Amino acid sequence: MVQNVHHHIFPNGLTLLAERMAHVRSAALNFLVPAGCVYDPPDQRGMASVLSDLITRGAGERDSRELTLALDNLGLDRDESVGTLHMRFWGATLATNLPAALEIYADILRRPHLPAGELDAVRALALQDIQGLEDEPRQKVLIELRRRHYPAPLGLDHRGTPEGLHKLTPASIRAHHGRHFQPWGSILAVAGNIEWEPLKQQVARLFGDWPAGPEPALKLVKPIGGKAHLHKDTEQTQIAIAYPSVPFGHPDYYAAQGAVNVLSGGMSARLFTEVREKRGLCYAVWASHQTFKDRASVICYAGTTNKRAQETLDVTLAELCRLLEGIEPEEVERVQAGLKSSLIMREESTSARAGALASDWYYLGRVRSLDEIQAAIDGLTPRRIVAHLRKMPPRDFTIVTLGPRALRVREVKTSANGVKAV
Amino acid sequence: MVQNVHHHIFPNGLTLLAERMAHVRSAALNFLVPAGCVYDPPDQRGMASVLSDLITRGAGERDSRELTLALDNLGLDRDESVGTLHMRFWGATLATNLPAALEIYADILRRPHLPAGELDAVRALALQDIQGLEDEPRQKVLIELRRRHYPAPLGLDHRGTPEGLHKLTPASIRAHHGRHFQPWGSILAVAGNIEWEPLKQQVARLFGDWPAGPEPALKLVKPIGGKAHLHKDTEQTQIAIAYPSVPFGHPDYYAAQGAVNVLSGGMSARLFTEVREKRGLCYAVWASHQTFKDRASVICYAGTTNKRAQETLDVTLAELCRLLEGIEPEEVERVQAGLKSSLIMREESTSARAGALASDWYYLGRVRSLDEIQAAIDGLTPRRIVAHLRKMPPRDFTIVTLGPRALRVREVKTSANGVKAV
């Protein structure tokens, strides 16, 4: 498949990426603005979440109702979400409707009304979102894991805190928007049945005079780490584990991803087989790789009955450490087959492509070709994966559990030579 | 877009459907077997769920481990799920790997080992799945809604009951498989970069001699309906509402779908606007149309704070009934834009197409063309939607709530002429 990828960096810093997919009729856009929740003022946590809701309640010439109607009239499937570092505007619709959608997004990003009269309703929703977590133990344990594992504010949940939400004012929201919505570090990625030149001209007209601001500063504090238990009278115990890995773009990145997929890619992977299939220990168990630019982690999750929670934790930790003892060639072949097939399937979706363009650019400053990714997958071997694991064995675990009883965490020592439970 | 759809009915009753999508490299399959949870023996509820797990634990020449590995080695993204009427086998991978996947599915469906030694582990997982619902109030309220709203066994949850699961034996599972896995009523749909003739020949070889059994019988009992409250000390109150509608294939089907989308299609739709945006009442609120062959329902859900639950229920019911008072042309235009755009986007996904082929065939005995669906969407008008609503106004509500306090349900009378709260 010939890829048809274009990019342009406007003088104000905005990056435009586009992939023409001539055989489809849809188009998707993915607009990353460096206004994620890490930039929330420390006494107003929840700022980005409230802003992401308020920002579509009127913009440019349209009031809230007119704006929502205009987007719905384009048949736009859309979502505004707050990540750690970016606020993300995603939309997909017929390719012929994309230019009209971009006009509206220029209003939303640059000229939102942020109506003071709607702040109370938006704040009420944000407070409910936090309160609702009490009824969602799985989400709650993963949020607490990230909070303890990463240096603040990197691991903080985008929902913020009730205290922070109560401190928000129309003026503080407006100021936050003015500071953090800017072309520097913003990435607009488009994929689908589009024409590059007209797209570039339109984006130049809509965003070319968007004034750039200073690069936002970020100060990290030492992570909490360690073990914690959240007491709750639930029917199931939730287990979440994190440990350090290498970030996207690192020479060992594919080896690290390979190790995670040996654990958790497909139904014959180790965690699924050992914890779920053989022992019937828990309904859900997985591991996944989570990356920032300069650091990364493996996150593991298991949900199980209270009675068998201790056994589930023990078996899961043992499987993490057992990686160091060796990996079979068949396991790597299976991981390669899975990665290749999912690569091909993601190539066929405009939304997945718009996401991949923006993500590649953010992490690497360039867009990887399909061939490059395929070569990296082909290059995986048991030796490379184990070599990576010896440099960076699963250890320094952050572990959070949630349920009626705390669990014992047996000290597990991993070293370059293997594993010892103490 | 020219559609390239083929179908063939084998003498034993198996239907094969295929759509060639020449511009992609992947292929997806969707195999429906008429072995959904309605056919569970009444004293062994949960049978289909256990069978759907056990059925991939060894088949044909391969034991459990070999089978899972063989599927993973094809890069197959897959899922086995139990619906009300069908067990569904879904898989997607590179088109070149599809024939090898089909060989394995023939073993799984026709020659599973159903190993007695693994029943305990599978049963333990199924019991955990039921127990886990206690920590998922949203799922729990919707399950109870369906149980009360539909005639049993149509509304029963596929997870079954602990008592039913404990009664399962290797022999009863084997007998159930023998009775319900058969070509009559089975539909295999494939979409992607495939060739029709070789596919048809392969399926003839794999399934042509699959012996047909008798059509399974289904006796329905009168639904419970009415209002119910599940007491639980949750932080949020869950609200679920169901009322009758017309099924897929009915002349009024698109009008009914249009009415639901006026309520809930897009962010400018009525429920989202009135309940969430204007009043900040609840984080999640939606309505959706759920269809069987001979009956259908509209299902509404809202999750909200305990304090504002009564108001949320009142406003939601009022919005359902207000539909009868009229619909604006702009609302219908917006619904049309949304339906068309999602139609186009689903045309581009092999998985969505494999799903649509099987679903069309099951409900209609034919595959609708894109043009036919587009014409139906174009034919929507406020008049048609309101005419349908006058014939079938929102009423005879089944309502289930979950939370610390029961809510009052005000009697709402709807008639051909309008709405009156009593």
Coordinates of N, CA and C in Angstrom, one line a residue, chain A residues 174-245:
Chain A
R174 N -11.3 31.5 31.5 CA -11.0 32.3 30.4 C -9.5 32.5 30.3
A175 N -8.9 32.8 31.4 CA -7.4 33.0 31.5 C -6.7 31.7 31.1
H176 N -7.2 30.6 31.6 CA -6.5 29.3 31.3 C -6.6 29.0 29.8
H177 N -7.8 29.3 29.2 CA -7.9 29.1 27.7 C -6.9 30.0 27.0
G178 N -6.8 31.2 27.4 CA -5.9 32.2 26.7 C -4.5 31.7 26.8
R179 N -4.1 31.1 27.9 CA -2.7 30.7 28.1 C -2.4 29.4 27.3
H180 N -3.3 28.5 27.3 CA -2.9 27.2 26.9 C -3.5 26.8 25.5
F181 N -4.4 27.5 25.0 CA -4.9 27.2 23.6 C -4.1 28.1 22.6
Q182 N -3.1 27.5 22.0 CA -2.2 28.2 21.1 C -1.5 27.2 20.2
P183 N -1.0 27.8 19.1 CA -0.5 26.9 18.0 C 0.8 26.1 18.4
W184 N 1.6 26.7 19.3 CA 2.8 26.0 19.7 C 2.5 24.6 20.3
G185 N 3.0 23.6 19.7 CA 2.7 22.2 20.2 C 1.4 21.7 19.8
S186 N 0.6 22.4 19.1 CA -0.7 21.9 18.6 C -0.5 21.1 17.3
I187 N -1.2 20.0 17.2 CA -1.1 19.1 16.0 C -2.5 18.8 15.5
L188 N -2.7 19.2 14.2 CA -3.9 18.8 13.6 C -3.7 17.7 12.5
A189 N -4.2 16.6 12.8 CA -4.0 15.4 11.8 C -5.4 15.1 11.2
V190 N -5.3 14.9 9.9 CA -6.5 14.6 9.1 C -6.2 13.3 8.2
A191 N -7.2 12.4 8.2 CA -7.0 11.2 7.3 C -8.3 10.9 6.6
G192 N -8.2 10.6 5.3 CA -9.5 10.2 4.6 C -9.4 10.7 3.2
N193 N -10.6 10.9 2.6 CA -10.6 11.3 1.2 C -10.5 12.8 1.1
I194 N -9.3 13.3 1.3 CA -9.1 14.7 1.3 C -8.0 15.1 0.3
E195 N -8.0 16.4 -0.1 CA -7.0 16.9 -1.0 C -6.1 17.8 -0.2
W196 N -4.8 17.6 -0.3 CA -3.8 18.2 0.5 C -3.8 19.8 0.3
E197 N -3.7 20.2 -0.9 CA -3.5 21.7 -1.1 C -4.6 22.5 -0.6
P198 N -5.9 22.2 -1.0 CA -7.0 23.0 -0.4 C -7.0 22.9 1.1
L199 N -6.7 21.7 1.7 CA -6.7 21.6 3.1 C -5.7 22.5 3.7
K200 N -4.5 22.5 3.2 CA -3.4 23.4 3.7 C -3.8 24.9 3.7
Q201 N -4.4 25.2 2.5 CA -4.8 26.6 2.4 C -5.9 27.0 3.4
Q202 N -6.9 26.1 3.6 CA -7.9 26.4 4.5 C -7.4 26.5 6.0
V203 N -6.5 25.6 6.3 CA -5.9 25.7 7.7 C -5.1 26.9 7.9
A204 N -4.4 27.3 6.8 CA -3.6 28.6 6.9 C -4.5 29.7 7.1
R205 N -5.7 29.8 6.4 CA -6.6 30.9 6.6 C -7.2 30.9 8.0
L206 N -7.5 29.6 8.5 CA -8.2 29.5 9.8 C -7.3 29.7 11.0
F207 N -6.0 29.2 10.9 CA -5.1 29.2 12.0 C -3.8 29.9 11.8
G208 N -3.6 30.4 10.6 CA -2.3 31.0 10.3 C -2.0 32.2 11.2
D209 N -3.0 32.9 11.6 CA -2.7 34.1 12.4 C -3.1 33.9 13.9
W210 N -3.1 32.6 14.3 CA -3.3 32.2 15.7 C -2.0 32.6 16.4
P211 N -2.0 33.5 17.4 CA -0.7 33.9 18.0 C -0.2 32.9 18.9
A212 N 1.2 32.7 18.8 CA 1.8 31.7 19.6 C 2.1 32.2 21.0
G213 N 2.1 31.4 22.0 CA 2.4 31.8 23.3 C 3.7 31.0 23.8
P214 N 4.1 31.2 25.0 CA 5.3 30.5 25.5 C 5.0 29.1 25.7
E215 N 6.1 28.3 25.6 CA 6.0 26.8 25.9 C 5.6 26.7 27.4
P216 N 4.5 25.9 27.7 CA 4.1 25.8 29.1 C 5.2 25.0 29.9
A217 N 5.4 25.4 31.1 CA 6.4 24.8 32.0 C 5.7 23.7 32.8
L218 N 6.5 22.7 33.2 CA 5.9 21.6 33.9 C 7.0 21.2 34.9
K219 N 6.6 21.2 36.2 CA 7.5 20.8 37.3 C 7.0 19.5 37.9
L220 N 7.8 18.5 37.9 CA 7.4 17.2 38.4 C 7.9 17.0 39.8
V221 N 7.1 16.3 40.6 CA 7.6 16.0 42.0 C 7.8 14.5 42.1
K222 N 8.5 14.0 43.0 CA 8.9 12.6 43.2 C 7.6 11.8 43.3
P223 N 7.5 10.7 42.6 CA 6.3 9.8 42.8 C 6.2 9.2 44.1
I224 N 4.9 8.9 44.5 CA 4.7 8.2 45.8 C 5.1 6.7 45.7
G225 N 4.7 6.0 44.7 CA 5.0 4.6 44.5 C 4.5 3.7 45.6
G226 N 5.1 2.6 45.7 CA 4.9 1.7 46.8 C 3.5 1.0 46.7
K227 N 3.0 0.5 47.9 CA 1.8 -0.4 47.9 C 0.7 0.4 48.6
A228 N -0.5 0.2 48.1 CA -1.6 0.9 48.8 C -2.9 0.0 48.7
H229 N -3.7 0.1 49.7 CA -5.0 -0.6 49.6 C -6.1 0.4 49.8
L230 N -7.1 0.3 49.0 CA -8.3 1.1 49.2 C -9.4 0.2 49.7
H231 N -9.9 0.5 50.9 CA -10.9 -0.3 51.5 C -12.3 0.0 51.0
K232 N -13.0 -1.1 50.5 CA -14.4 -0.9 50.0 C -15.0 -2.2 50.1
D233 N -16.3 -2.2 50.5 CA -17.0 -3.5 50.6 C -17.6 -3.9 49.3
T234 N -16.7 -4.3 48.4 CA -17.1 -4.7 47.0 C -17.2 -6.2 47.0
E235 N -17.8 -6.7 45.9 CA -17.9 -8.2 45.7 C -16.6 -8.8 45.1
Q236 N -15.9 -7.9 44.4 CA -14.7 -8.3 43.8 C -13.5 -7.5 44.3
T237 N -12.3 -8.1 44.2 CA -11.1 -7.3 44.5 C -10.5 -6.8 43.2
Q238 N -10.1 -5.6 43.2 CA -9.4 -5.0 42.0 C -7.9 -4.9 42.3
I239 N -7.1 -5.3 41.3 CA -5.7 -5.3 41.5 C -5.0 -4.5 40.4
A240 N -4.2 -3.6 40.7 CA -3.5 -2.8 39.6 C -2.0 -2.7 40.0
I241 N -1.2 -2.9 39.0 CA 0.3 -3.0 39.2 C 0.9 -2.1 38.1
A242 N 2.0 -1.4 38.4 CA 2.7 -0.6 37.4 C 4.2 -0.8 37.7
Y243 N 5.0 -0.8 36.6 CA 6.4 -0.8 36.8 C 7.1 -0.1 35.5
P244 N 8.3 0.4 35.7 CA 8.8 1.3 34.6 C 9.2 0.5 33.4
S245 N 9.1 1.2 32.2 CA 9.5 0.6 30.9 C 10.1 1.7 30.1

